[in-house]
Coordinates of C-alpha atoms and ligand atoms in Angstrom, one line a residue:
M1 CA 29.7 -225.0 117.6
K2 CA 33.3 -224.6 118.9
K3 CA 34.4 -223.0 115.6
F4 CA 31.4 -220.6 115.8
R5 CA 32.5 -219.5 119.2
E6 CA 35.9 -219.1 118.2
L7 CA 34.7 -216.9 115.3
I8 CA 32.6 -214.8 117.6
R9 CA 35.5 -214.3 120.0
Y10 CA 37.8 -213.5 117.2
L11 CA 35.3 -210.8 115.9
M12 CA 34.9 -209.3 119.5
R13 CA 38.6 -209.4 120.4
E14 CA 39.9 -206.7 122.7
E15 CA 42.6 -205.2 120.4
L16 CA 39.8 -204.1 118.0
Q17 CA 38.6 -200.6 118.3
I18 CA 35.3 -200.1 120.1
Q19 CA 33.5 -198.9 116.8
H20 CA 34.9 -201.8 114.9
R21 CA 33.4 -204.3 117.4
L22 CA 30.1 -202.4 117.3
I23 CA 30.0 -202.9 113.5
N24 CA 30.7 -206.7 114.1
I25 CA 28.0 -207.0 116.6
F26 CA 25.5 -205.3 114.4
L27 CA 26.5 -207.4 111.5
I28 CA 26.5 -210.6 113.3
I29 CA 23.0 -210.2 114.8
G30 CA 21.7 -208.6 111.7
T31 CA 22.8 -211.5 109.5
A32 CA 21.3 -214.0 112.1
A33 CA 17.9 -212.0 112.1
L34 CA 17.7 -211.9 108.4
F35 CA 18.4 -215.7 108.1
F36 CA 15.6 -216.1 110.6
C37 CA 13.2 -214.0 108.6
L38 CA 14.3 -215.9 105.4
I39 CA 13.6 -219.4 106.9
Y40 CA 10.2 -218.1 108.4
D41 CA 9.3 -216.7 104.9
I42 CA 10.3 -220.0 103.3
F43 CA 8.5 -222.0 105.9
L44 CA 5.3 -220.0 105.6
G45 CA 5.6 -219.8 101.8
T46 CA 4.8 -216.1 101.8
A47 CA 6.2 -213.3 99.6
K48 CA 8.4 -215.5 97.5
S49 CA 9.5 -212.5 95.5
S50 CA 11.5 -211.2 98.6
F51 CA 13.6 -214.3 98.9
W52 CA 16.1 -213.0 96.4
I53 CA 16.3 -209.6 97.9
M54 CA 16.8 -211.2 101.5
G55 CA 19.5 -213.4 100.1
L56 CA 21.2 -210.5 98.7
L57 CA 20.9 -208.6 101.9
I58 CA 22.5 -211.5 103.8
L59 CA 25.2 -211.7 101.3
S60 CA 26.0 -208.0 101.6
F61 CA 26.1 -208.4 105.3
I62 CA 28.6 -211.3 105.1
L63 CA 30.6 -209.3 102.5
S64 CA 30.8 -206.4 104.9
L65 CA 32.0 -208.7 107.7
L66 CA 34.8 -209.8 105.4
I67 CA 35.7 -206.2 104.5
A68 CA 35.7 -205.1 108.1
N69 CA 37.7 -208.0 109.4
K70 CA 39.7 -209.7 106.6
W71 CA 40.8 -206.4 105.1
N72 CA 40.4 -204.6 108.3
K73 CA 38.4 -201.7 106.8
P74 CA 35.5 -201.3 109.2
N75 CA 34.7 -197.8 108.1
A76 CA 34.5 -198.8 104.3
A77 CA 32.5 -201.8 105.2
G78 CA 30.0 -199.5 107.0
I79 CA 29.7 -197.1 104.1
I80 CA 29.3 -199.9 101.4
L81 CA 26.7 -201.7 103.4
S82 CA 24.7 -198.4 104.2
V83 CA 24.7 -197.4 100.5
V84 CA 23.9 -200.9 99.0
A85 CA 21.3 -201.9 101.6
N86 CA 19.7 -198.6 102.4
Y87 CA 19.6 -197.2 99.0
F88 CA 18.7 -200.3 97.0
L89 CA 17.9 -203.6 98.7
M90 CA 15.8 -202.2 101.6
P91 CA 13.5 -200.0 99.4
L92 CA 13.1 -203.0 97.1
L93 CA 12.1 -205.2 100.0
Y94 CA 9.7 -202.5 101.3
I95 CA 7.9 -202.6 97.9
V96 CA 7.8 -206.4 97.6
D97 CA 7.4 -207.5 101.2
G98 CA 4.6 -205.7 103.0
G99 CA 5.0 -201.9 102.9
K100 CA 4.2 -199.8 106.0
E101 CA 1.7 -202.3 107.3
S102 CA 4.5 -204.8 107.9
G103 CA 7.7 -204.9 110.0
M104 CA 9.4 -202.9 107.3
P105 CA 9.3 -199.4 108.8
L106 CA 11.2 -200.9 111.8
W107 CA 13.9 -202.4 109.6
L108 CA 14.2 -199.0 107.8
T109 CA 14.6 -197.4 111.1
L110 CA 17.3 -199.9 112.0
A111 CA 19.0 -199.2 108.6
A112 CA 19.1 -195.5 109.3
L113 CA 20.4 -195.9 112.8
F114 CA 23.1 -198.2 111.5
V115 CA 24.5 -195.3 109.5
W116 CA 25.0 -193.3 112.8
L117 CA 26.6 -196.2 114.5
V118 CA 29.2 -197.1 112.0
V119 CA 30.0 -194.3 109.4
D120 CA 32.0 -191.1 110.6
G121 CA 32.0 -187.6 109.7
W122 CA 30.4 -186.0 106.7
P123 CA 29.7 -189.4 104.8
C124 CA 27.3 -190.1 107.8
L125 CA 25.3 -187.1 107.3
V126 CA 25.1 -187.5 103.6
I127 CA 23.9 -191.1 103.7
Y128 CA 21.5 -190.3 106.5
I129 CA 19.9 -187.4 104.5
G130 CA 19.7 -189.7 101.6
D131 CA 18.0 -192.2 103.7
I132 CA 15.5 -190.0 105.0
I133 CA 14.5 -188.5 101.7
L134 CA 14.3 -192.1 100.2
F135 CA 12.3 -193.6 103.0
S136 CA 9.8 -190.8 103.3
S137 CA 9.3 -190.8 99.4
L138 CA 8.5 -194.5 99.6
I139 CA 5.8 -194.0 102.4
I140 CA 4.4 -190.9 100.4
Y141 CA 4.4 -192.9 97.3
E142 CA 2.6 -195.8 98.9
Y143 CA 0.1 -193.4 100.3
Y144 CA -0.9 -192.2 96.7
H145 CA -0.4 -195.5 95.0
P146 CA -1.1 -198.3 97.5
E147 CA -1.4 -200.7 94.6
F148 CA 2.3 -200.1 93.9
V149 CA 3.3 -202.0 97.2
N150 CA 2.9 -205.8 97.8
R151 CA 1.0 -206.1 101.0
L152 CA 1.5 -209.4 103.1
S153 CA -0.9 -212.0 102.3
S154 CA -2.9 -211.8 105.7
R155 CA -3.3 -209.5 108.7
H156 CA -1.8 -212.4 110.7
D157 CA 1.4 -212.4 108.6
E158 CA 1.7 -208.5 109.0
Y159 CA 1.4 -208.8 112.7
V160 CA 4.1 -211.6 113.0
D161 CA 6.3 -209.7 110.7
Y162 CA 5.9 -206.6 112.9
I163 CA 6.8 -208.6 116.0
I164 CA 9.9 -210.0 114.4
G165 CA 10.9 -206.5 113.5
I166 CA 10.5 -205.4 117.0
A167 CA 12.4 -208.2 118.4
A168 CA 15.3 -207.7 116.0
V169 CA 15.6 -203.9 116.5
V170 CA 15.5 -204.3 120.3
L171 CA 17.9 -207.3 120.2
I172 CA 20.5 -205.5 118.1
F173 CA 20.2 -202.1 120.0
G174 CA 20.0 -203.9 123.4
A175 CA 23.1 -205.9 122.5
I176 CA 24.9 -202.7 121.5
F177 CA 24.0 -200.8 124.7
K178 CA 25.0 -203.8 126.9
F179 CA 28.4 -204.0 125.1
E180 CA 29.0 -200.2 125.4
S181 CA 28.2 -200.2 129.1
R182 CA 30.4 -203.2 129.7
V183 CA 33.2 -201.5 127.9
Y184 CA 32.6 -198.3 129.8
E185 CA 32.5 -200.1 133.1
R186 CA 35.7 -202.0 132.4
K187 CA 37.5 -198.8 131.5
R188 CA 36.0 -197.1 134.6
Q189 CA 37.5 -199.9 136.8
E190 CA 40.8 -199.8 135.0
L191 CA 40.9 -195.9 135.5
E192 CA 40.1 -196.5 139.2
E193 CA 42.8 -199.0 139.7
K194 CA 45.3 -196.7 137.9
E195 CA 44.1 -193.9 140.0
K196 CA 44.6 -196.0 143.1
E197 CA 48.2 -197.0 142.0
L198 CA 48.9 -193.4 141.1
T199 CA 47.8 -192.2 144.6
E200 CA 50.0 -194.9 146.3
I201 CA 53.0 -193.9 144.1
N202 CA 52.5 -190.3 145.0
L203 CA 52.1 -191.0 148.5
S204 CA 55.4 -193.0 148.7
L205 CA 57.1 -190.2 146.5
E206 CA 55.9 -187.7 149.1
Q207 CA 57.1 -189.9 152.0
A208 CA 60.5 -190.2 150.4
N209 CA 60.7 -186.4 149.7
E210 CA 59.7 -185.6 153.2
A211 CA 62.2 -188.1 154.6
K212 CA 65.0 -186.5 152.4
S213 CA 63.9 -183.0 153.7
I214 CA 63.9 -184.1 157.3
F215 CA 67.2 -185.8 156.7
L216 CA 68.8 -182.7 155.2
A217 CA 67.3 -180.5 157.9
R218 CA 68.7 -182.7 160.6
M219 CA 72.0 -183.1 158.9
S220 CA 72.6 -179.3 158.4
H221 CA 71.5 -178.8 162.0
E222 CA 74.1 -181.3 163.2
I223 CA 76.7 -179.9 160.9
R224 CA 76.0 -176.3 161.9
T225 CA 76.4 -176.9 165.6
P226 CA 80.2 -177.6 165.3
I227 CA 80.7 -175.0 162.8
N228 CA 79.1 -172.5 165.1
A229 CA 81.6 -173.6 167.7
V230 CA 84.4 -173.0 165.3
I231 CA 83.2 -169.6 164.3
G232 CA 82.6 -168.6 167.9
M233 CA 86.0 -169.8 169.3
N234 CA 87.7 -168.3 166.3
E235 CA 86.2 -164.8 167.1
I236 CA 87.5 -165.1 170.7
I237 CA 91.0 -166.0 169.3
M238 CA 90.9 -163.0 166.9
R239 CA 89.7 -160.7 169.9
E240 CA 92.3 -162.0 172.3
S241 CA 95.3 -162.4 170.4
A242 CA 97.8 -159.7 169.7
E243 CA 100.0 -161.8 167.3
R244 CA 99.7 -160.7 163.8
N245 CA 100.2 -164.2 162.3
I246 CA 97.7 -165.9 164.7
I247 CA 95.1 -163.3 163.6
G248 CA 95.9 -164.0 160.1
Y249 CA 95.4 -167.8 160.5
A250 CA 92.1 -167.0 162.5
S251 CA 90.8 -164.8 159.6
N252 CA 91.4 -167.7 157.2
I253 CA 89.4 -169.9 159.4
E254 CA 86.7 -167.4 159.6
T255 CA 86.5 -167.2 155.8
A256 CA 86.4 -170.9 155.4
S257 CA 83.9 -171.5 158.2
H258 CA 81.6 -168.9 156.7
T259 CA 81.8 -170.6 153.2
L260 CA 81.0 -173.9 154.9
L261 CA 78.0 -172.3 156.8
S262 CA 76.6 -170.7 153.6
L263 CA 76.8 -174.0 151.7
I264 CA 74.9 -175.7 154.5
N265 CA 72.4 -173.0 154.5
D266 CA 72.0 -173.4 150.7
I267 CA 71.3 -177.0 151.1
L268 CA 68.8 -176.4 153.8
D269 CA 67.2 -173.6 151.7
F270 CA 67.1 -176.0 148.8
S271 CA 65.4 -178.7 150.8
K272 CA 62.9 -176.2 152.2
I273 CA 61.9 -174.8 148.8
E274 CA 61.7 -178.4 147.4
S275 CA 59.2 -179.4 150.2
G276 CA 57.2 -176.2 149.9
L277 CA 58.4 -175.0 153.4
M278 CA 60.0 -171.8 152.3
K279 CA 57.9 -169.0 153.3
I280 CA 58.4 -165.3 152.6
V281 CA 58.1 -163.3 155.8
P282 CA 57.6 -159.6 155.0
D283 CA 58.8 -157.0 157.5
E284 CA 60.0 -153.3 157.4
Y285 CA 63.6 -152.7 156.8
D286 CA 66.0 -149.8 156.1
T287 CA 67.0 -149.5 152.4
Y288 CA 70.4 -148.0 153.3
D289 CA 71.2 -150.7 155.8
L290 CA 70.4 -153.4 153.2
I291 CA 72.7 -151.9 150.7
R292 CA 75.4 -151.2 153.2
E293 CA 75.5 -154.8 154.5
C294 CA 75.6 -156.3 151.0
Y295 CA 78.1 -153.8 149.7
T296 CA 80.6 -153.9 152.7
L297 CA 80.5 -157.8 152.8
L298 CA 81.3 -158.1 149.1
D299 CA 83.6 -155.1 148.9
M300 CA 86.0 -156.9 151.1
R301 CA 85.9 -160.2 149.0
A302 CA 86.2 -158.1 145.7
R303 CA 89.3 -156.2 147.1
D304 CA 91.0 -159.6 148.2
K305 CA 90.8 -160.6 144.5
G306 CA 92.1 -157.2 143.2
L307 CA 88.6 -156.3 141.8
T308 CA 86.7 -153.1 142.4
L309 CA 83.2 -153.1 143.5
K310 CA 81.3 -150.1 142.2
L311 CA 78.1 -149.1 143.7
E312 CA 75.5 -147.2 141.8
Y313 CA 72.0 -146.3 143.4
N314 CA 69.1 -144.1 143.0
E315 CA 69.0 -141.5 145.7
K316 CA 65.2 -141.4 145.6
L317 CA 64.9 -145.0 146.7
P318 CA 62.4 -144.9 149.6
S319 CA 64.3 -145.2 152.8
V320 CA 62.0 -147.7 154.4
L321 CA 60.6 -150.7 152.4
K322 CA 58.6 -153.7 153.5
G323 CA 59.5 -157.2 152.2
D324 CA 61.5 -160.3 153.3
E325 CA 64.9 -158.4 153.9
V326 CA 66.6 -161.8 154.7
R327 CA 65.8 -163.3 151.4
I328 CA 66.5 -160.1 149.6
R329 CA 69.9 -159.9 151.0
Q330 CA 70.4 -163.5 150.2
I331 CA 69.5 -162.8 146.6
I332 CA 71.9 -159.8 146.4
T333 CA 74.8 -161.6 148.1
N334 CA 74.3 -164.6 145.7
L335 CA 74.5 -162.4 142.7
L336 CA 77.3 -160.3 144.0
S337 CA 79.4 -163.4 145.2
N338 CA 78.9 -165.1 141.9
A339 CA 80.2 -162.0 140.1
V340 CA 83.3 -161.9 142.3
K341 CA 83.8 -165.6 141.9
Y342 CA 83.5 -165.7 138.1
T343 CA 85.7 -162.4 137.5
D344 CA 89.4 -162.6 137.2
N345 CA 90.1 -159.0 136.7
G346 CA 88.1 -155.7 136.1
S347 CA 85.2 -154.6 138.1
I348 CA 81.7 -155.4 139.4
T349 CA 78.9 -153.0 139.5
F350 CA 76.2 -153.2 142.0
D351 CA 73.4 -151.1 141.0
V352 CA 70.1 -150.6 143.0
D353 CA 67.3 -148.8 141.4
F354 CA 63.3 -148.8 141.6
V355 CA 60.3 -148.1 139.5
K356 CA 57.2 -146.7 141.2
K357 CA 54.2 -149.0 140.5
A358 CA 51.2 -147.9 142.5
D359 CA 50.8 -145.7 145.5
D360 CA 53.1 -147.5 147.9
R361 CA 54.2 -150.4 145.6
I362 CA 57.6 -150.3 144.0
D363 CA 59.7 -152.7 141.9
L364 CA 63.2 -152.9 143.5
I365 CA 65.6 -153.4 140.7
I366 CA 68.9 -155.0 141.5
R367 CA 71.5 -155.2 138.7
V368 CA 74.8 -156.9 139.0
T369 CA 77.2 -156.5 136.1
D370 CA 80.8 -158.0 135.9
T371 CA 83.6 -158.0 133.5
G372 CA 84.2 -161.7 134.2
R373 CA 84.3 -165.0 132.3
G374 CA 80.7 -164.7 130.9
I375 CA 78.4 -167.7 130.2
S376 CA 78.2 -169.6 126.9
E377 CA 75.1 -170.0 125.1
E378 CA 74.9 -173.7 126.1
G379 CA 75.5 -172.8 129.7
M380 CA 72.7 -170.2 129.7
K381 CA 70.2 -172.9 129.3
T382 CA 70.7 -174.5 132.6
I383 CA 72.2 -172.0 134.9
F384 CA 69.0 -171.7 136.9
D385 CA 68.7 -175.5 137.3
S386 CA 69.6 -177.0 140.7
F387 CA 72.9 -178.6 141.0
S388 CA 73.8 -177.5 137.6
R389 CA 77.1 -175.6 136.8
A390 CA 77.7 -174.0 133.4
D391 CA 80.9 -174.2 131.5
E392 CA 82.4 -176.7 133.8
R393 CA 85.8 -176.9 131.9
Q394 CA 86.3 -173.2 132.0
N395 CA 85.2 -172.8 135.7
R396 CA 86.6 -176.1 137.1
N397 CA 89.1 -174.2 139.3
I398 CA 86.1 -172.4 141.0
E399 CA 84.3 -174.0 143.9
G400 CA 80.4 -174.2 143.7
T401 CA 77.5 -176.5 144.0
G402 CA 75.3 -175.1 141.2
L403 CA 72.6 -174.2 143.9
G404 CA 73.0 -170.5 144.3
L405 CA 71.2 -169.3 141.3
S406 CA 68.4 -171.9 141.5
I407 CA 67.7 -170.8 145.1
T408 CA 67.9 -167.1 144.0
K409 CA 65.5 -167.7 141.1
Q410 CA 63.1 -169.7 143.3
L411 CA 63.1 -166.9 146.0
I412 CA 62.4 -164.4 143.4
D413 CA 59.5 -166.4 142.1
L414 CA 58.0 -166.7 145.7
M415 CA 58.1 -162.9 145.8
E416 CA 56.5 -162.7 142.4
G417 CA 59.5 -161.0 140.8
S418 CA 61.6 -161.9 137.8
I419 CA 65.3 -162.4 137.1
D420 CA 66.9 -161.9 133.7
V421 CA 70.5 -162.5 132.6
K422 CA 72.6 -161.2 129.7
S423 CA 76.1 -162.6 129.1
E424 CA 78.8 -162.5 126.6
Y425 CA 81.2 -165.5 126.8
G426 CA 84.7 -164.2 127.8
R427 CA 83.5 -160.6 128.4
G428 CA 81.0 -160.5 131.4
S429 CA 77.5 -160.9 132.6
E430 CA 74.6 -158.8 133.7
F431 CA 72.0 -160.2 136.1
T432 CA 68.9 -158.1 136.7
A433 CA 66.4 -159.1 139.5
V434 CA 63.1 -157.2 139.8
I435 CA 61.5 -157.7 143.1
P436 CA 58.0 -156.0 144.1
Q437 CA 58.3 -154.4 147.4
T438 CA 56.1 -152.0 149.6
A439 CA 57.4 -148.5 150.2
V440 CA 56.8 -147.7 153.9
S441 CA 58.2 -144.3 154.0
P442 CA 58.2 -142.1 150.9
E443 CA 61.2 -140.2 152.2
P444 CA 64.1 -140.8 149.8
M445 CA 67.2 -142.7 151.1
G446 CA 69.5 -139.7 149.9
D447 CA 73.2 -139.9 149.6
F448 CA 74.7 -143.2 150.6
W449 CA 78.2 -142.1 151.1
T450 CA 77.3 -139.3 153.4
K451 CA 75.8 -141.8 155.8
Y452 CA 78.4 -144.4 155.1
N453 CA 81.2 -142.0 156.1
A454 CA 79.4 -140.7 159.1
G455 CA 80.6 -143.7 161.0
E456 CA 78.1 -146.4 160.0
G457 CA 80.9 -148.4 158.3
T458 CA 82.1 -151.6 159.5
G459 CA 85.6 -153.1 160.1
E460 CA 86.1 -151.6 163.5
N461 CA 88.0 -153.6 166.1
Y462 CA 85.7 -155.2 168.7
H463 CA 84.8 -153.2 171.7
E464 CA 82.2 -154.1 174.2
S465 CA 79.1 -151.8 173.9
F466 CA 78.2 -151.9 177.6
K467 CA 79.3 -153.1 181.1
A468 CA 76.8 -154.7 183.5
P469 CA 78.6 -156.1 186.5
D470 CA 75.5 -156.4 188.7
A471 CA 73.5 -158.4 186.1
R472 CA 73.2 -162.1 186.4
I473 CA 72.2 -164.1 183.4
L474 CA 71.4 -167.8 183.0
V475 CA 72.3 -169.7 179.7
V476 CA 71.0 -173.1 178.9
D477 CA 72.5 -175.1 176.0
D478 CA 73.2 -178.9 175.7
V479 CA 76.4 -178.2 173.7
S480 CA 79.2 -177.2 176.3
V481 CA 81.3 -175.4 173.7
N482 CA 78.4 -173.2 172.9
L483 CA 78.1 -172.3 176.6
K484 CA 81.8 -171.5 176.7
I485 CA 81.5 -169.3 173.5
F486 CA 78.6 -167.4 175.0
T487 CA 80.5 -166.7 178.2
L488 CA 83.6 -165.6 176.4
L489 CA 81.6 -163.3 174.1
L490 CA 80.4 -161.5 177.1
K491 CA 83.6 -161.5 179.1
N492 CA 84.4 -157.9 178.8
T493 CA 80.8 -156.8 179.8
E494 CA 81.4 -158.2 183.2
V495 CA 77.9 -159.7 183.3
M496 CA 77.7 -162.6 185.7
I497 CA 76.9 -165.8 183.9
D498 CA 75.5 -169.1 185.1
T499 CA 75.4 -171.9 182.7
A500 CA 73.3 -175.2 182.5
D501 CA 73.7 -178.0 180.0
S502 CA 70.1 -179.2 180.1
G503 CA 66.6 -177.9 180.5
A504 CA 66.3 -179.7 183.9
R505 CA 69.4 -178.2 185.2
G506 CA 68.4 -174.7 183.9
L507 CA 65.0 -175.1 185.7
E508 CA 66.7 -176.2 188.9
L509 CA 69.2 -173.0 188.8
Y510 CA 66.2 -170.7 188.1
K511 CA 64.2 -171.9 191.1
E512 CA 67.2 -171.3 193.3
N513 CA 68.6 -168.1 192.2
H514 CA 67.4 -164.7 190.9
Y515 CA 68.4 -164.0 187.2
D516 CA 67.8 -160.8 185.2
M517 CA 67.6 -162.6 182.0
I518 CA 67.6 -166.2 180.6
F519 CA 69.0 -167.4 177.2
L520 CA 67.4 -170.9 176.3
D521 CA 68.6 -173.0 173.4
H522 CA 65.6 -174.4 171.5
M523 CA 67.0 -177.8 170.2
M524 CA 67.9 -179.8 173.4
P525 CA 67.5 -183.6 174.1
Q526 CA 65.0 -184.5 176.7
M527 CA 63.5 -181.2 177.7
D528 CA 63.9 -178.7 174.8
G529 CA 63.9 -174.9 175.1
I530 CA 60.1 -174.5 174.7
E531 CA 59.3 -177.3 177.2
T532 CA 61.9 -175.7 179.7
F533 CA 60.3 -172.3 179.2
E534 CA 56.7 -173.9 179.9
E535 CA 58.1 -175.3 183.1
I536 CA 59.8 -172.0 184.0
R537 CA 56.5 -170.2 183.5
K538 CA 54.7 -172.4 186.1
T539 CA 57.1 -171.3 188.8
D540 CA 56.2 -168.7 191.5
R541 CA 59.5 -166.8 190.7
Y542 CA 58.5 -166.3 187.1
K543 CA 55.0 -165.3 188.0
S544 CA 56.4 -162.5 190.3
E545 CA 59.6 -161.5 188.5
R546 CA 58.6 -161.9 184.9
T547 CA 62.2 -162.6 183.8
P548 CA 62.9 -161.9 180.1
V549 CA 63.5 -165.2 178.3
V550 CA 65.4 -165.2 174.9
V551 CA 65.3 -168.2 172.7
L552 CA 68.4 -169.3 170.8
T553 CA 67.5 -170.7 167.5
A554 CA 69.3 -172.3 164.6
N555 CA 68.7 -170.9 161.0
A556 CA 66.9 -174.2 160.2
I557 CA 63.8 -172.8 161.8
E558 CA 64.0 -169.3 160.4
G559 CA 60.6 -168.0 159.7
A560 CA 59.3 -169.5 162.9
D561 CA 60.7 -166.5 164.7
K562 CA 57.4 -165.0 165.1
E563 CA 56.0 -168.1 166.5
Y564 CA 58.5 -167.9 169.3
L565 CA 57.2 -164.5 170.3
A566 CA 53.7 -165.8 170.2
I567 CA 54.6 -168.7 172.6
G568 CA 55.7 -166.0 175.1
F569 CA 59.5 -165.6 174.5
T570 CA 60.8 -162.1 175.0
D571 CA 63.1 -162.1 172.0
Y572 CA 65.0 -164.6 169.9
L573 CA 68.6 -164.8 168.6
T574 CA 69.7 -166.7 165.6
K575 CA 72.8 -169.0 165.9
P576 CA 75.7 -168.5 165.4
V577 CA 75.3 -165.8 168.0
Q578 CA 76.8 -162.6 166.7
S579 CA 78.5 -160.7 169.6
D580 CA 76.8 -157.3 168.5
E581 CA 73.4 -158.9 168.4
L582 CA 73.8 -160.5 171.7
E583 CA 74.9 -157.2 173.3
R584 CA 72.1 -155.4 171.7
V585 CA 69.4 -157.9 173.1
I586 CA 71.0 -157.7 176.5
V587 CA 71.1 -153.8 176.6
K588 CA 67.5 -153.8 175.5
L589 CA 66.1 -156.2 178.1
L590 CA 68.2 -155.6 181.1
P591 CA 66.8 -152.8 183.5
D592 CA 68.5 -149.5 182.6
E593 CA 70.1 -148.9 186.0
M594 CA 72.2 -152.0 185.5
V595 CA 73.6 -151.1 182.2
F596 CA 76.6 -148.8 181.7
V597 CA 76.7 -148.0 178.0
A598 CA 80.3 -147.6 176.8
D599 CA 81.5 -144.6 174.9
R600 CA 82.7 -145.5 171.5
Ligands
ADP701 P1 77.7 -172.2 141.6 O1 77.7 -172.8 143.0 O2 78.3 -173.2 140.6 O3 78.4 -170.8 141.4 P2 75.2 -171.1 140.9 O4 73.8 -171.6 140.8 O5 75.5 -169.8 141.7 O6 76.2 -172.1 141.3 O7 75.5 -170.6 139.4 C1 75.3 -171.6 138.3 C2 76.4 -171.5 137.2 O8 76.2 -170.2 136.5 C3 77.7 -171.3 137.7 O9 78.3 -172.6 137.9 C4 78.5 -170.5 136.7 O10 78.8 -171.4 135.5 C5 77.3 -169.6 136.1 N1 77.4 -168.2 136.6 C6 76.7 -167.8 137.6 N2 76.9 -166.5 137.8 C7 78.0 -166.1 136.9 C8 78.7 -165.0 136.5 N3 78.5 -163.8 137.2 N4 79.6 -165.1 135.6 C9 79.8 -166.2 134.8 N5 79.1 -167.3 135.1 C10 78.2 -167.4 136.2

């Protein structure tokens, strides 16, 4: 008995394919049922002529079990048994053991179904068609020649044979269905568990990713605060110093701190893109301004390296476009600074063109070509990957993180544009970005240089744009050096400035004094800028005076600018505060009679 159980377990082991196990189920139960019928026939002494055929059938079942399991050929076993049993032994048994009045039609049905169960592909169809032709011929033949078929000896035997047939068919197919549904249920449970595991893994990955993004955002904010102080203080030094060498040192500090700031911004942008927080914020912008800002910024850097920056543009470019100007400027400056970085001599061409798409839709085409080091074929494969730098050996003396192009590409993807690069190692590269934009004004931009020479250039020495000796302003920031820079930046404007190093202190001052404007830093411990603003709004003074309140925000929350206006702030300024921006906001928000605009 133990051996028998072991044999069954061996024939039904998990490693076998489902179809193989199905064949085994069929063969085991089939052999058992045939044995039972044989013993029954012997016991009753009926239809002795069928003993031999039954014996052969049992033999072919056992042989098939061997072929399927010893030689591991289940499909061959299925085909052999189907052919031997269905085409020879079963029709013979039909003739000698009862014909259609016995259990034989049920056994024939079982034999035909067996083919579907164990044989694959076209052999299944061929054997099945053969079965049907053969079985129906037998029945038809019996109809015309009933004497040809051996009926069972009594009606009683016919009924018993019939019942055995039903029991065997139901048993075999019942067992197969049960087996299949058990397999299905087990697989379903396994799948459910795997899914659960995957969801848990996903969740912890998401949490880890979120933690990384929050960490990066916090770190960049923390690092940006002192850099802002360096940039601000440095600007005061450059403004106030008359000594050439001091101004020289300060301008070196300026370059270095801006490099540091753009590095931090890259890391922050990267983490924003990774966590899906980067949003494209379309707004109207002036095409000439965009080109001028990018050109002047990079022209200086190119000259410092002894390179020429050539500008080529299409005069018909629409003068006002709609898109995310900040991100487009970032894309252009990334491409231009790379060109300057990776070119040792020669020139860089900055080409701005467009293609009209639909009524107000255009493709803005930015092409940056350089005569620099070029990129090897190997390097080309990875230049758009994060943290990947091409041709490390050749470029080892050049600083970089390998983030610029990856961010550029992802920003362009977010804007549904494309970027393409052609490069010849040692001779130069050409990057072409195509960015869909909306043309707001069809009026062409016109001649760039006429506007540029008409005084819209940069590089002038600082000169305050206004004076407002009667205006009184409150500035709230928890970092004292920021307050100092703010005060120094406005020194020449003669505005009276009160400072507070916390939201609570700011609120106190506001209640005690009249102010014409308030500047509130957003990120402050305890009461932050928004909470302070909420408290200010509750005061009677605010209700009657409606003092303009400007929020000072770090780049980290760029894109949230619109939300500040929705909260109720009058305006916002991004840090590090640029003196021209600061003056522009003050002139805009102070009552006209207080402001004396300076002649330039
Ligand atoms: P990196 O901070 O290293 O400059 P980027 O992502 O901006 O990172 O660029 C990836 C790599 O592509 C660079 O390391 C450089 O090898 C290559 N590369 C980018 N622009 C140029 C160019 N104009 N000329 C030659 N190589 C370039």
